[in-house]
């Protein structure tokens, strides 16, 4: 049996659930269920739409009264599930392949963890998220992901055995945005569990505006800083920071403090620069280290460090 699990917070999942139900119902002999977990959505229209999912075949919806966070809600879904296989899909995704479920069912014969990837559908040219995802796309093919199976890893669009996720649950310390899936990848690697990457992407059409994307990026960098000692090998940004010499860090922080407002204005504006986005992320992380008095820079002879994507 396969349990399709959809965590959501203010995302309308009705179309997503309907598409999955259509595919699952068409697969002869497939035993399945679909569970939506609403993590205390505040949009009443979304809550009402998602409640309709419970009327679809084999579908269930439960709602948290208080927001418990990204890791906890996914762990709760695993506990509620009845299937031996769990397929996690984020609530803002859309099915773009007619044989989407079949691809995962076939892959389950070869692995206990399988990641299908994602595809960002065309967005507004001035949207920073769209520009960022478009630039990253060539590195996210199944073949390229398989070369670094634990770093190119996401809990959304992930098939995993229920037994395995209960033994290696998501870390409940991750309440805010970012990196709970990276920590899971680290835990799977340390446990010697292989991850299979396949071409079975979920599509994403909804792009937050630049103001919200920059704010979410800042939240993600704060999360990364909090877990920096545990995720050093799994973050390009942390690896870059570890190679910077003290003089460069001091100079960079000075420049960042002088230009931070101007860089941020560009990023939330109509023509955001990906280069400034990289610079901003690095500066934001270093400023967190400076504030805590814990700059981790190491002596280095590197003159022109590569900025993180």
XYZ file of N, CA and C in Angstrom, residues 99-112 114 198:
48
model
N 2.119 9.703 -16.031
C 2.539 8.452 -15.388
C 3.338 8.722 -14.117
N 3.041 9.827 -13.466
C 3.783 10.250 -12.277
C 3.852 9.155 -11.216
N 2.715 8.643 -10.783
C 2.706 7.619 -9.734
C 3.373 6.333 -10.192
N 3.157 5.964 -11.438
C 3.760 4.730 -11.956
C 5.278 4.777 -11.892
N 5.860 5.937 -12.136
C 7.323 6.054 -12.081
C 7.839 5.748 -10.680
N 7.144 6.207 -9.670
C 7.569 5.922 -8.300
C 7.320 4.463 -7.926
N 6.218 3.920 -8.386
C 5.916 2.516 -8.086
C 6.992 1.606 -8.664
N 7.428 1.891 -9.880
C 8.498 1.105 -10.498
C 9.810 1.290 -9.743
N 10.094 2.525 -9.321
C 11.346 2.800 -8.612
C 11.390 2.116 -7.254
N 10.237 1.896 -6.640
C 10.194 1.290 -5.307
C 10.714 -0.142 -5.307
N 10.829 -0.748 -6.490
C 11.382 -2.100 -6.580
C 12.895 -2.105 -6.394
N 13.506 -0.922 -6.486
C 14.968 -0.852 -6.485
C 15.552 -0.064 -5.315
N 14.720 0.617 -4.527
C 15.257 1.443 -3.442
C 14.200 1.665 -2.370
N 14.664 1.979 -1.162
C 13.729 2.303 -0.078
C 13.546 3.812 0.072
N 13.481 7.268 -2.598
C 13.520 7.677 -3.999
C 13.037 9.119 -4.121
N 15.319 9.796 -9.510
C 14.657 9.473 -10.770
C 14.058 10.739 -11.367
